[in-house]
CSV table of C-alpha atoms and ligand atoms in Angstrom, one decimal:
chain,number,residue,atom,x,y,z
A,1,UNK,CA,60.2,123.6,96.5
A,2,UNK,CA,61.6,127.1,96.5
A,3,UNK,CA,65.1,128.1,97.7
A,4,UNK,CA,66.4,131.7,97.8
A,5,UNK,CA,69.7,133.3,98.6
A,6,UNK,CA,67.8,136.4,99.8
A,7,UNK,CA,66.1,136.4,103.2
A,8,UNK,CA,64.0,139.1,104.9
A,9,UNK,CA,65.9,141.1,107.5
A,10,UNK,CA,64.2,141.1,110.8
A,11,UNK,CA,66.3,144.0,112.1
A,12,UNK,CA,65.1,146.2,109.2
A,13,UNK,CA,62.3,148.7,110.2
A,14,UNK,CA,60.5,147.9,106.9
A,15,UNK,CA,57.8,145.4,107.7
A,16,UNK,CA,58.5,141.8,106.7
A,17,UNK,CA,55.6,141.6,104.3
A,18,UNK,CA,56.8,144.8,102.5
A,19,UNK,CA,60.3,143.3,102.2
A,20,UNK,CA,58.8,140.2,100.7
A,21,UNK,CA,56.6,142.2,98.3
A,22,UNK,CA,59.7,144.2,97.2
A,23,UNK,CA,61.7,141.0,96.6
A,24,UNK,CA,58.9,139.6,94.4
A,25,UNK,CA,58.5,143.0,92.6
A,26,UNK,CA,62.3,142.9,91.8
A,27,UNK,CA,62.1,139.3,90.5
A,28,UNK,CA,59.3,140.3,88.2
A,29,UNK,CA,60.8,143.6,87.0
A,30,UNK,CA,64.2,141.9,86.3
A,31,UNK,CA,62.4,139.2,84.2
A,32,UNK,CA,63.6,136.4,86.5
A,33,UNK,CA,59.9,135.7,87.1
A,34,UNK,CA,58.6,136.4,83.6
A,35,UNK,CA,55.1,137.3,82.6
A,36,UNK,CA,52.8,134.2,82.8
A,37,UNK,CA,55.1,132.3,85.0
A,38,UNK,CA,53.9,130.5,88.1
A,39,UNK,CA,55.4,131.9,91.3
A,40,UNK,CA,56.1,129.8,94.4
A,41,UNK,CA,53.2,129.1,96.7
A,42,UNK,CA,52.5,131.0,99.9
A,43,UNK,CA,53.5,127.9,101.9
A,44,UNK,CA,56.9,127.6,100.1
A,45,UNK,CA,57.7,131.2,100.5
A,46,UNK,CA,56.7,131.2,104.2
A,47,UNK,CA,58.9,128.2,104.8
A,48,UNK,CA,61.9,129.5,102.9
A,49,UNK,CA,61.7,133.0,104.5
A,50,UNK,CA,60.9,131.7,108.0
A,51,UNK,CA,57.8,133.8,108.4
A,52,UNK,CA,54.1,133.1,109.0
A,53,UNK,CA,52.0,132.3,106.0
A,54,UNK,CA,49.8,135.3,106.8
A,55,UNK,CA,52.9,137.6,106.2
A,56,UNK,CA,53.2,136.2,102.7
A,57,UNK,CA,49.4,136.5,102.2
A,58,UNK,CA,49.7,140.2,103.0
A,59,UNK,CA,52.6,140.6,100.5
A,60,UNK,CA,50.6,138.8,97.8
A,61,UNK,CA,47.5,141.0,98.5
A,62,UNK,CA,49.6,144.1,97.9
A,63,UNK,CA,51.0,142.8,94.6
A,64,UNK,CA,47.6,141.6,93.5
A,65,UNK,CA,46.2,145.1,94.2
A,66,UNK,CA,49.0,146.5,92.0
A,67,UNK,CA,48.0,144.2,89.2
A,68,UNK,CA,51.4,142.4,89.2
A,69,UNK,CA,50.2,138.9,90.2
A,70,UNK,CA,46.9,137.0,90.1
A,71,UNK,CA,45.9,133.9,91.9
A,72,UNK,CA,43.4,131.3,90.8
A,73,UNK,CA,42.4,128.2,92.7
A,74,UNK,CA,43.5,125.4,90.3
A,75,UNK,CA,46.6,126.9,88.7
A,76,UNK,CA,48.3,128.8,91.5
A,77,UNK,CA,49.5,132.4,91.4
A,78,UNK,CA,51.0,133.8,88.2
A,79,UNK,CA,52.7,137.0,87.1
A,80,UNK,CA,50.2,138.9,85.0
A,81,UNK,CA,51.9,142.2,84.6
A,82,UNK,CA,55.3,143.8,84.9
A,83,UNK,CA,56.6,147.3,84.6
A,84,UNK,CA,57.9,146.6,81.1
A,85,UNK,CA,54.6,145.2,79.8
A,86,UNK,CA,52.8,148.2,81.3
A,87,UNK,CA,55.2,150.6,79.5
A,88,UNK,CA,55.7,148.7,76.3
A,89,UNK,CA,52.4,147.0,76.0
A,90,UNK,CA,54.4,144.0,74.7
A,91,UNK,CA,54.1,140.5,76.0
A,92,UNK,CA,57.1,138.3,77.0
A,93,UNK,CA,57.7,134.9,75.5
A,94,UNK,CA,55.9,132.1,77.2
A,95,UNK,CA,59.0,130.6,79.0
A,96,UNK,CA,56.8,128.1,80.8
A,97,UNK,CA,55.8,126.6,77.5
A,98,UNK,CA,59.5,126.5,76.3
A,99,UNK,CA,60.6,124.8,79.5
A,100,UNK,CA,58.0,122.0,78.8
A,101,UNK,CA,59.1,121.7,75.2
A,102,UNK,CA,62.8,120.7,75.6
A,103,UNK,CA,63.7,117.1,74.6
A,104,UNK,CA,65.3,116.2,77.9
A,105,UNK,CA,62.9,115.2,80.6
A,106,UNK,CA,62.7,117.0,83.9
A,107,UNK,CA,63.9,115.1,87.0
A,108,UNK,CA,61.2,113.6,89.2
A,109,UNK,CA,59.8,116.3,91.5
A,110,UNK,CA,61.3,114.6,94.6
A,111,UNK,CA,64.7,114.4,92.9
A,112,UNK,CA,64.5,118.1,92.1
A,113,UNK,CA,63.6,118.8,95.7
A,114,UNK,CA,66.5,116.8,96.9
A,115,UNK,CA,68.9,118.6,94.6
A,116,UNK,CA,67.7,121.9,95.8
A,117,UNK,CA,67.8,121.1,99.5
A,118,UNK,CA,71.1,119.3,99.8
A,119,UNK,CA,73.2,122.3,100.4
A,120,UNK,CA,71.0,123.7,103.1
A,121,UNK,CA,73.2,124.2,106.2
A,122,UNK,CA,70.6,123.2,108.7
A,123,UNK,CA,69.4,120.0,107.1
A,124,UNK,CA,70.3,116.5,108.3
A,125,UNK,CA,71.2,114.6,105.1
A,126,UNK,CA,70.1,111.1,105.9
A,127,UNK,CA,70.4,109.8,102.3
A,128,UNK,CA,73.4,111.6,100.6
A,129,UNK,CA,75.9,109.2,99.0
A,130,UNK,CA,79.1,111.2,99.2
A,131,UNK,CA,82.2,111.1,101.3
A,132,UNK,CA,82.0,112.5,104.8
A,133,UNK,CA,82.4,116.3,104.7
A,134,UNK,CA,85.0,116.2,107.5
A,135,UNK,CA,87.2,114.3,105.1
A,136,UNK,CA,87.6,117.2,102.7
A,137,UNK,CA,91.2,116.5,101.5
A,138,UNK,CA,92.7,119.8,102.7
A,139,UNK,CA,96.2,118.5,103.1
A,140,UNK,CA,96.2,116.7,99.9
A,141,UNK,CA,95.0,119.7,97.9
A,142,UNK,CA,97.5,122.0,99.7
A,143,UNK,CA,100.4,119.7,98.6
A,144,UNK,CA,99.2,119.2,95.1
A,145,UNK,CA,97.6,122.4,93.9
A,146,UNK,CA,100.8,124.6,94.2
A,147,UNK,CA,102.6,122.3,91.8
A,148,UNK,CA,100.0,122.5,89.1
A,149,UNK,CA,101.0,125.8,87.3
A,150,UNK,CA,104.5,124.4,86.5
A,151,UNK,CA,103.2,121.0,85.5
A,152,UNK,CA,100.3,122.2,83.4
A,153,UNK,CA,102.0,124.9,81.3
A,154,UNK,CA,98.8,125.7,79.4
A,155,UNK,CA,95.0,125.8,79.8
A,156,UNK,CA,94.3,124.5,76.4
A,157,UNK,CA,91.6,121.9,75.7
A,158,UNK,CA,93.0,118.4,76.5
A,159,UNK,CA,93.0,115.4,74.1
A,160,UNK,CA,89.6,114.1,73.1
A,161,UNK,CA,90.0,111.2,75.5
A,162,UNK,CA,91.3,113.4,78.3
A,163,UNK,CA,94.7,114.2,79.7
A,164,UNK,CA,97.1,111.5,78.8
A,165,UNK,CA,98.9,111.8,82.2
A,166,UNK,CA,95.6,111.1,84.0
A,167,UNK,CA,94.7,108.2,81.7
A,168,UNK,CA,98.1,106.7,82.5
A,169,UNK,CA,97.4,107.0,86.2
A,170,UNK,CA,93.9,105.5,85.7
A,171,UNK,CA,95.5,102.6,83.8
A,172,UNK,CA,97.8,101.9,86.8
A,173,UNK,CA,94.9,102.3,89.2
A,174,UNK,CA,92.7,99.9,87.1
A,175,UNK,CA,95.6,97.3,87.0
A,176,UNK,CA,95.6,97.2,90.8
A,177,UNK,CA,91.9,96.3,90.6
A,178,UNK,CA,92.5,93.5,88.0
A,179,UNK,CA,91.7,95.4,84.8
A,180,UNK,CA,94.3,95.6,82.0
A,181,UNK,CA,93.5,98.8,80.1
A,182,UNK,CA,95.9,100.9,78.1
A,183,UNK,CA,95.5,104.7,78.2
A,184,UNK,CA,94.0,104.7,74.7
A,185,UNK,CA,91.1,102.6,75.9
A,186,UNK,CA,90.2,105.0,78.7
A,187,UNK,CA,88.0,108.1,78.3
A,188,UNK,CA,87.9,110.7,81.0
A,189,UNK,CA,84.4,112.0,81.7
A,190,UNK,CA,82.8,114.6,83.9
A,191,UNK,CA,81.6,112.0,86.4
A,192,UNK,CA,80.2,108.6,85.7
A,193,UNK,CA,76.8,110.2,85.0
A,194,UNK,CA,78.3,111.8,81.9
A,195,UNK,CA,79.4,108.4,80.7
A,196,UNK,CA,75.8,107.2,81.0
A,197,UNK,CA,74.7,110.2,78.9
A,198,UNK,CA,77.4,109.5,76.3
A,199,UNK,CA,76.4,105.8,76.1
A,200,UNK,CA,72.8,106.6,75.7
A,201,UNK,CA,73.3,109.2,73.0
A,202,UNK,CA,76.3,107.6,71.2
A,203,UNK,CA,75.6,103.9,71.3
A,204,UNK,CA,71.9,103.2,71.7
A,205,UNK,CA,69.0,103.5,69.3
A,206,UNK,CA,65.8,105.3,70.4
A,207,UNK,CA,63.3,102.7,71.6
A,208,UNK,CA,66.0,100.2,72.7
A,209,UNK,CA,65.5,98.4,76.0
A,210,UNK,CA,68.0,98.7,78.8
A,211,UNK,CA,68.0,96.0,81.5
A,212,UNK,CA,68.9,97.1,85.0
A,213,UNK,CA,68.5,95.9,88.6
A,214,UNK,CA,65.1,96.8,90.0
A,215,UNK,CA,65.4,99.1,91.9
A,216,UNK,CA,68.2,101.0,90.4
A,217,UNK,CA,70.0,104.3,90.5
A,218,UNK,CA,69.2,105.0,86.9
A,219,UNK,CA,65.5,104.9,87.5
A,220,UNK,CA,66.0,108.1,89.6
A,221,UNK,CA,67.5,109.8,86.5
A,222,UNK,CA,66.1,110.7,83.2
A,223,UNK,CA,69.3,109.9,81.3
A,224,UNK,CA,68.2,106.8,79.5
A,225,UNK,CA,64.5,107.7,79.2
A,226,UNK,CA,65.3,111.1,77.8
A,227,UNK,CA,67.3,109.5,75.1
A,228,UNK,CA,64.2,107.4,74.2
A,229,UNK,CA,65.3,104.1,76.0
A,230,UNK,CA,62.9,101.8,77.8
A,231,UNK,CA,63.9,100.3,81.1
A,232,UNK,CA,63.2,96.7,82.1
A,233,UNK,CA,63.9,95.6,85.7
A,234,UNK,CA,65.7,92.5,86.9
A,235,UNK,CA,65.3,91.3,90.5
A,236,UNK,CA,68.0,91.3,93.1
A,237,UNK,CA,68.8,88.8,95.8
A,238,UNK,CA,71.5,88.9,98.5
A,239,UNK,CA,74.2,88.0,95.9
A,240,UNK,CA,73.2,90.7,93.5
A,241,UNK,CA,71.3,90.8,90.2
A,242,UNK,CA,69.4,87.6,89.5
A,243,UNK,CA,70.5,86.4,86.0
A,244,UNK,CA,67.8,83.8,85.1
A,245,UNK,CA,65.5,86.1,83.2
A,246,UNK,CA,68.2,87.7,81.0
A,247,UNK,CA,67.9,85.3,78.0
A,248,UNK,CA,64.2,85.7,77.9
A,249,UNK,CA,64.3,89.5,78.3
A,250,UNK,CA,66.9,89.6,75.5
A,251,UNK,CA,64.6,87.6,73.3
A,252,UNK,CA,61.2,89.1,74.1
A,253,UNK,CA,62.1,92.6,74.9
A,254,UNK,CA,65.0,92.8,72.5
A,255,UNK,CA,67.2,94.3,75.3
A,256,UNK,CA,70.3,95.9,73.8
A,257,UNK,CA,72.4,96.5,76.9
A,258,UNK,CA,72.5,95.6,80.6
A,259,UNK,CA,73.3,98.2,83.3
A,260,UNK,CA,74.5,97.0,86.7
A,261,UNK,CA,76.1,98.3,89.9
A,262,UNK,CA,77.8,95.2,91.3
A,263,UNK,CA,79.6,96.9,94.2
A,264,UNK,CA,77.4,98.2,97.0
A,265,UNK,CA,74.5,98.8,94.7
A,266,UNK,CA,72.6,102.0,94.7
A,267,UNK,CA,70.1,102.0,96.4
A,268,UNK,CA,70.2,98.6,98.2
A,269,UNK,CA,73.8,98.4,99.2
A,270,UNK,CA,74.1,94.8,97.9
A,271,UNK,CA,77.5,93.4,96.9
A,272,UNK,CA,77.4,91.0,94.0
A,273,UNK,CA,79.2,87.7,94.8
A,274,UNK,CA,82.1,86.4,92.8
A,275,UNK,CA,79.9,83.4,91.6
A,276,UNK,CA,77.1,85.7,90.5
A,277,UNK,CA,79.6,87.9,88.6
A,278,UNK,CA,80.9,84.8,86.7
A,279,UNK,CA,77.3,83.7,85.9
A,280,UNK,CA,76.3,87.2,84.7
A,281,UNK,CA,79.3,87.5,82.4
A,282,UNK,CA,78.8,84.0,81.0
A,283,UNK,CA,75.1,84.6,80.2
A,284,UNK,CA,75.8,88.0,78.7
A,285,UNK,CA,78.6,86.5,76.6
A,286,UNK,CA,76.2,83.8,75.4
A,287,UNK,CA,73.5,86.4,74.6
A,288,UNK,CA,76.0,88.9,73.2
A,289,UNK,CA,74.5,91.5,75.5
A,290,UNK,CA,76.9,94.3,76.4
A,291,UNK,CA,77.2,95.3,80.0
A,292,UNK,CA,77.7,98.7,81.6
A,293,UNK,CA,79.4,98.0,84.9
A,294,UNK,CA,79.0,101.1,87.1
A,295,UNK,CA,81.6,100.6,89.7
A,296,UNK,CA,81.7,104.0,91.4
A,297,UNK,CA,81.5,102.5,94.9
A,298,UNK,CA,84.3,99.9,94.6
A,299,UNK,CA,86.8,101.8,96.6
A,300,UNK,CA,84.5,102.4,99.5
A,301,UNK,CA,84.6,98.8,100.8
A,302,UNK,CA,84.5,98.6,104.6
A,303,UNK,CA,85.0,94.9,105.6
A,304,UNK,CA,86.9,93.2,102.8
A,305,UNK,CA,87.9,94.0,99.2
A,306,UNK,CA,85.0,93.2,96.8
A,307,UNK,CA,85.4,90.5,94.2
A,308,UNK,CA,87.2,91.5,91.0
A,309,UNK,CA,85.2,93.7,88.6
A,310,UNK,CA,83.4,92.0,85.7
A,311,UNK,CA,85.7,94.0,83.4
A,312,UNK,CA,88.7,92.1,84.9
A,313,UNK,CA,87.2,88.8,83.7
A,314,UNK,CA,86.0,90.2,80.3
A,315,UNK,CA,88.2,88.9,77.5
A,316,UNK,CA,85.8,89.8,74.7
A,317,UNK,CA,85.3,93.5,75.1
A,318,UNK,CA,81.7,93.1,76.3
A,319,UNK,CA,81.9,95.3,79.4
A,320,UNK,CA,82.0,99.1,79.5
A,321,UNK,CA,83.4,99.9,82.9
A,322,UNK,CA,82.7,103.2,84.8
A,323,UNK,CA,84.7,104.6,87.7
A,324,UNK,CA,84.6,107.9,89.5
A,325,UNK,CA,86.3,110.1,92.1
A,326,UNK,CA,82.9,111.3,93.3
A,327,UNK,CA,82.5,108.8,96.1
A,328,UNK,CA,86.0,109.0,97.5
A,329,UNK,CA,87.6,112.4,96.9
A,330,UNK,CA,84.4,114.4,96.1
A,331,UNK,CA,81.7,114.8,93.4
A,332,UNK,CA,82.7,118.5,92.9
A,333,UNK,CA,85.8,117.4,91.0
A,334,UNK,CA,83.5,116.0,88.3
A,335,UNK,CA,86.1,113.4,87.2
A,336,UNK,CA,85.1,109.9,86.2
A,337,UNK,CA,86.3,107.4,83.5
A,338,UNK,CA,85.0,104.9,81.1
A,339,UNK,CA,87.1,101.9,80.0
A,340,UNK,CA,86.0,100.0,76.9
A,341,UNK,CA,86.9,98.7,73.5
A,342,UNK,CA,88.7,101.3,71.3
A,343,UNK,CA,85.8,101.9,68.8
A,344,UNK,CA,83.5,102.7,71.7
A,345,UNK,CA,86.0,105.0,73.4
A,346,UNK,CA,86.8,106.8,70.1
A,347,UNK,CA,83.1,107.3,69.3
A,348,UNK,CA,82.3,108.6,72.8
A,349,UNK,CA,85.4,110.8,72.9
A,350,UNK,CA,84.2,112.4,69.7
A,351,UNK,CA,80.8,112.9,71.2
A,352,UNK,CA,82.2,114.4,74.3
A,353,UNK,CA,84.2,116.9,72.3
A,354,UNK,CA,81.0,117.9,70.6
A,355,UNK,CA,79.3,118.4,74.0
A,356,UNK,CA,81.9,120.1,76.1
A,357,UNK,CA,85.4,119.9,74.7
A,358,UNK,CA,86.6,117.8,77.6
A,359,UNK,CA,86.5,117.9,81.4
A,360,UNK,CA,88.2,120.6,83.5
A,361,UNK,CA,92.0,120.5,83.0
A,362,UNK,CA,92.5,121.6,86.6
A,363,UNK,CA,90.4,118.7,87.9
A,364,UNK,CA,92.2,116.2,85.6
A,365,UNK,CA,95.7,117.3,86.7
A,366,UNK,CA,94.6,117.3,90.4
A,367,UNK,CA,93.3,113.8,90.2
A,368,UNK,CA,96.3,112.5,88.3
A,369,UNK,CA,98.6,113.9,91.0
A,370,UNK,CA,96.4,112.4,93.8
A,371,UNK,CA,96.8,109.0,92.2
A,372,UNK,CA,100.5,109.4,91.3
A,373,UNK,CA,101.6,110.6,94.7
A,374,UNK,CA,99.9,107.7,96.6
A,375,UNK,CA,97.9,110.3,98.6
A,376,UNK,CA,94.7,108.8,97.1
A,377,UNK,CA,95.3,105.4,98.7
A,378,UNK,CA,96.0,107.1,102.1
A,379,UNK,CA,92.8,109.1,101.8
A,380,UNK,CA,90.9,105.9,101.1
A,381,UNK,CA,92.2,104.4,104.4
A,382,UNK,CA,90.9,107.4,106.4
A,383,UNK,CA,87.6,107.3,104.5
A,384,UNK,CA,87.1,103.6,105.5
A,385,UNK,CA,87.8,104.3,109.2
A,386,UNK,CA,85.4,107.2,109.3
A,387,UNK,CA,82.7,105.3,107.4
A,388,UNK,CA,83.0,102.2,109.6
A,389,UNK,CA,82.2,104.3,112.7
A,390,UNK,CA,79.3,106.0,110.9
A,391,UNK,CA,77.9,102.7,109.8
A,392,UNK,CA,78.0,101.5,113.4
A,393,UNK,CA,76.3,104.7,114.6
A,394,UNK,CA,73.6,104.3,112.0
A,395,UNK,CA,73.0,100.6,112.9
A,396,UNK,CA,72.8,101.5,116.6
A,397,UNK,CA,70.3,104.3,116.0
A,398,UNK,CA,68.2,102.0,113.9
A,399,UNK,CA,68.1,99.4,116.6
A,400,UNK,CA,67.1,102.0,119.1
A,401,UNK,CA,64.5,103.7,117.1
A,402,UNK,CA,63.2,101.4,114.3
A,403,UNK,CA,63.0,98.0,115.9
A,404,UNK,CA,59.6,96.5,115.2
A,405,UNK,CA,58.9,99.1,112.5
A,406,UNK,CA,61.4,98.2,109.8
A,407,UNK,CA,64.0,95.7,108.8
A,408,UNK,CA,67.5,96.3,107.4
A,409,UNK,CA,70.8,94.5,106.9
A,410,UNK,CA,74.4,95.6,107.5
A,411,UNK,CA,76.2,96.6,104.2
A,412,UNK,CA,79.8,95.5,103.8
A,413,UNK,CA,80.7,98.8,102.1
A,414,UNK,CA,79.4,101.8,100.2
A,415,UNK,CA,77.0,104.2,102.0
A,416,UNK,CA,73.6,102.6,101.9
A,417,UNK,CA,71.2,100.9,104.3
A,418,UNK,CA,68.1,99.9,102.4
A,419,UNK,CA,65.5,100.3,105.1
A,420,UNK,CA,62.3,98.3,104.6
A,421,UNK,CA,59.3,99.6,106.5
A,422,UNK,CA,56.9,96.9,107.7
A,423,UNK,CA,53.9,99.1,106.8
A,424,UNK,CA,53.5,100.8,103.4
A,425,UNK,CA,53.5,104.6,103.6
A,426,UNK,CA,52.9,107.5,101.2
A,427,UNK,CA,56.5,108.2,100.2
A,428,UNK,CA,55.8,111.8,99.1
A,429,UNK,CA,54.0,112.6,102.4
A,430,UNK,CA,56.9,111.0,104.4
A,431,UNK,CA,59.5,113.0,102.3
A,432,UNK,CA,57.6,116.3,102.9
A,433,UNK,CA,57.0,115.7,106.6
A,434,UNK,CA,60.7,114.8,107.1
A,435,UNK,CA,61.8,117.9,105.3
A,436,UNK,CA,59.6,120.1,107.5
A,437,UNK,CA,61.6,118.6,110.4
A,438,UNK,CA,64.9,119.3,108.6
A,439,UNK,CA,65.6,115.7,107.6
A,440,UNK,CA,66.4,115.0,104.0
A,441,UNK,CA,65.4,111.6,102.8
A,442,UNK,CA,65.8,109.5,99.6
A,443,UNK,CA,62.4,107.7,99.4
A,444,UNK,CA,62.3,104.3,97.7
A,445,UNK,CA,59.8,105.4,95.0
A,446,UNK,CA,62.5,107.5,93.2
A,447,UNK,CA,64.3,104.2,92.4
A,448,UNK,CA,61.1,102.2,91.7
A,449,UNK,CA,57.9,104.2,91.2
A,450,UNK,CA,55.7,101.5,92.8
A,451,UNK,CA,57.8,101.2,96.0
A,452,UNK,CA,55.9,102.3,99.2
A,453,UNK,CA,58.1,100.4,101.6
A,454,UNK,CA,61.7,101.5,101.4
A,455,UNK,CA,64.0,104.4,102.3
A,456,UNK,CA,67.6,104.7,101.2
A,457,UNK,CA,69.6,105.7,104.2
A,458,UNK,CA,73.2,106.7,103.9
A,459,UNK,CA,75.8,107.1,106.6
A,460,UNK,CA,78.1,109.0,104.3
A,461,UNK,CA,77.2,112.6,105.0
A,462,UNK,CA,75.6,112.8,108.5
A,463,UNK,CA,77.8,112.6,111.5
A,464,UNK,CA,77.2,110.0,114.2
A,465,UNK,CA,75.2,112.5,116.3
A,466,UNK,CA,73.2,113.6,113.3
A,467,UNK,CA,72.5,110.0,112.4
A,468,UNK,CA,71.1,109.4,115.9
A,469,UNK,CA,69.0,112.6,115.8
A,470,UNK,CA,67.8,112.1,112.2
A,471,UNK,CA,66.8,108.5,112.7
A,472,UNK,CA,65.0,109.3,115.9
A,473,UNK,CA,63.0,112.0,114.2
A,474,UNK,CA,62.4,109.7,111.2
A,475,UNK,CA,60.9,107.0,113.4
A,476,UNK,CA,58.4,109.4,114.9
A,477,UNK,CA,57.4,110.7,111.5
A,478,UNK,CA,56.9,107.2,110.2
A,479,UNK,CA,54.6,106.3,113.1
A,480,UNK,CA,52.4,109.2,112.1
A,481,UNK,CA,52.5,108.5,108.4
A,482,UNK,CA,49.9,106.4,106.6
A,483,UNK,CA,49.3,105.5,103.0
B,1,PLP,C1,75.6,104.1,90.9
B,1,PLP,C2,76.0,105.5,90.6
B,1,PLP,N1,76.6,105.8,89.4
B,1,PLP,C3,77.0,107.1,89.1
B,1,PLP,C4,76.8,108.1,89.9
B,1,PLP,C5,77.2,109.5,89.5
B,1,PLP,O1,78.5,109.7,89.8
B,1,PLP,P1,79.4,110.9,89.3
B,1,PLP,O2,79.3,111.9,90.3
B,1,PLP,O3,80.7,110.3,89.0
B,1,PLP,O4,78.7,111.4,88.0
B,1,PLP,C6,76.2,107.9,91.2
B,1,PLP,C7,75.9,109.0,92.1
B,1,PLP,O5,75.2,108.9,93.1
B,1,PLP,C8,75.8,106.5,91.5
B,1,PLP,O6,75.2,106.2,92.6
């Protein structure tokens, strides 16, 4: 996948192939595409620039003749010269080798492609798990942001655990959801994802085993694996994570922690029942197995409030609870929180100081005021109404276009419909074909590598009209896709 801010200008008298060759020349001479680096394929460039492949072929031929690039059938086209090396006869560092050497693993290729494509203005985002773009909280921000300069008084680093005023608001917020947590047991993080990074780096030994639902959101991330953890999957049924295998997994695999998403699970949308929550907590208490409860979707219920969090029933400090503003106000704020026993919060707060000295003060104050003013709860109401309509639109579109090809069920909240295709397909081919038709998918194999049957659909981002169009296109693509 290659994305570029620059595009050739069709109104320019300079031929398109020359404009593209100039663009590549600049990339090389500025060191953005260093010596030895692989450059995007002809197909990628043609797609991104909206030109025929032959135009790119002509540009490549010109650059090859100049000795700047060289293609070989196995390893693609590479930069073999730049004006600096010609002048200085010195070679640049092998950045490709450096990029492979870092300790943190790269994301899966499909996840990288998704990340790069999501902001494309023409794409129908059929899988994105965020609040509807139309609900950007303009009024809320207009009323809150002007107040901040007088409230904030400084732009210093905040406390290691985060802005006390925000932690007080989160403490109140948690209480309404059944969790008693004093501000000192709350750590503000830059999104729940950062809490997972802190947990994996600050609490777990390399080689330890993390139990998680299979499939799970964390399988699409490198966060635990990069920290040297191994993942072990637990099955799901309609009531959530199936707990039977936990004692055995604890014994045989020496599992050290269990990660779960009880509310509107990512990617399946399943809501864990109250009974199952009690069972899970009892078993983990017996096994002394700590739980990471990732509850970022709790506030996006659509039919009825979900059962109380595991953390609300936890009297022994077993549960590390994660929340976030990403699924309601917006992920760009980068504000989440972790609630846990003081020793854990203190350790992770210290780690967070080492990593980034705290989350953005502006975001922390903004979220604190959203909560304090009651505007957050009003916003949730609007979010639910919009999402209910979108869920309906998605289900209608599925009935019209997917009946006989796939099965699905209606989620009671969150964003996800876990579509099961009757026939297995090559997930990568499906993903690429959909992208060619401007539909961005989240294929099931990013959550479980061996999955050839599922697609995670989301009605969070696409409008009802886009859901209809996107699902219609998708059904035609699936019919043409084999395995
Ligand atoms: C289950 C789950 N946890 C955490 C996150 C990341 O949230 P944040 O934006 O707060 O880091 C996501 C995002 O998709 C998610 O689905």
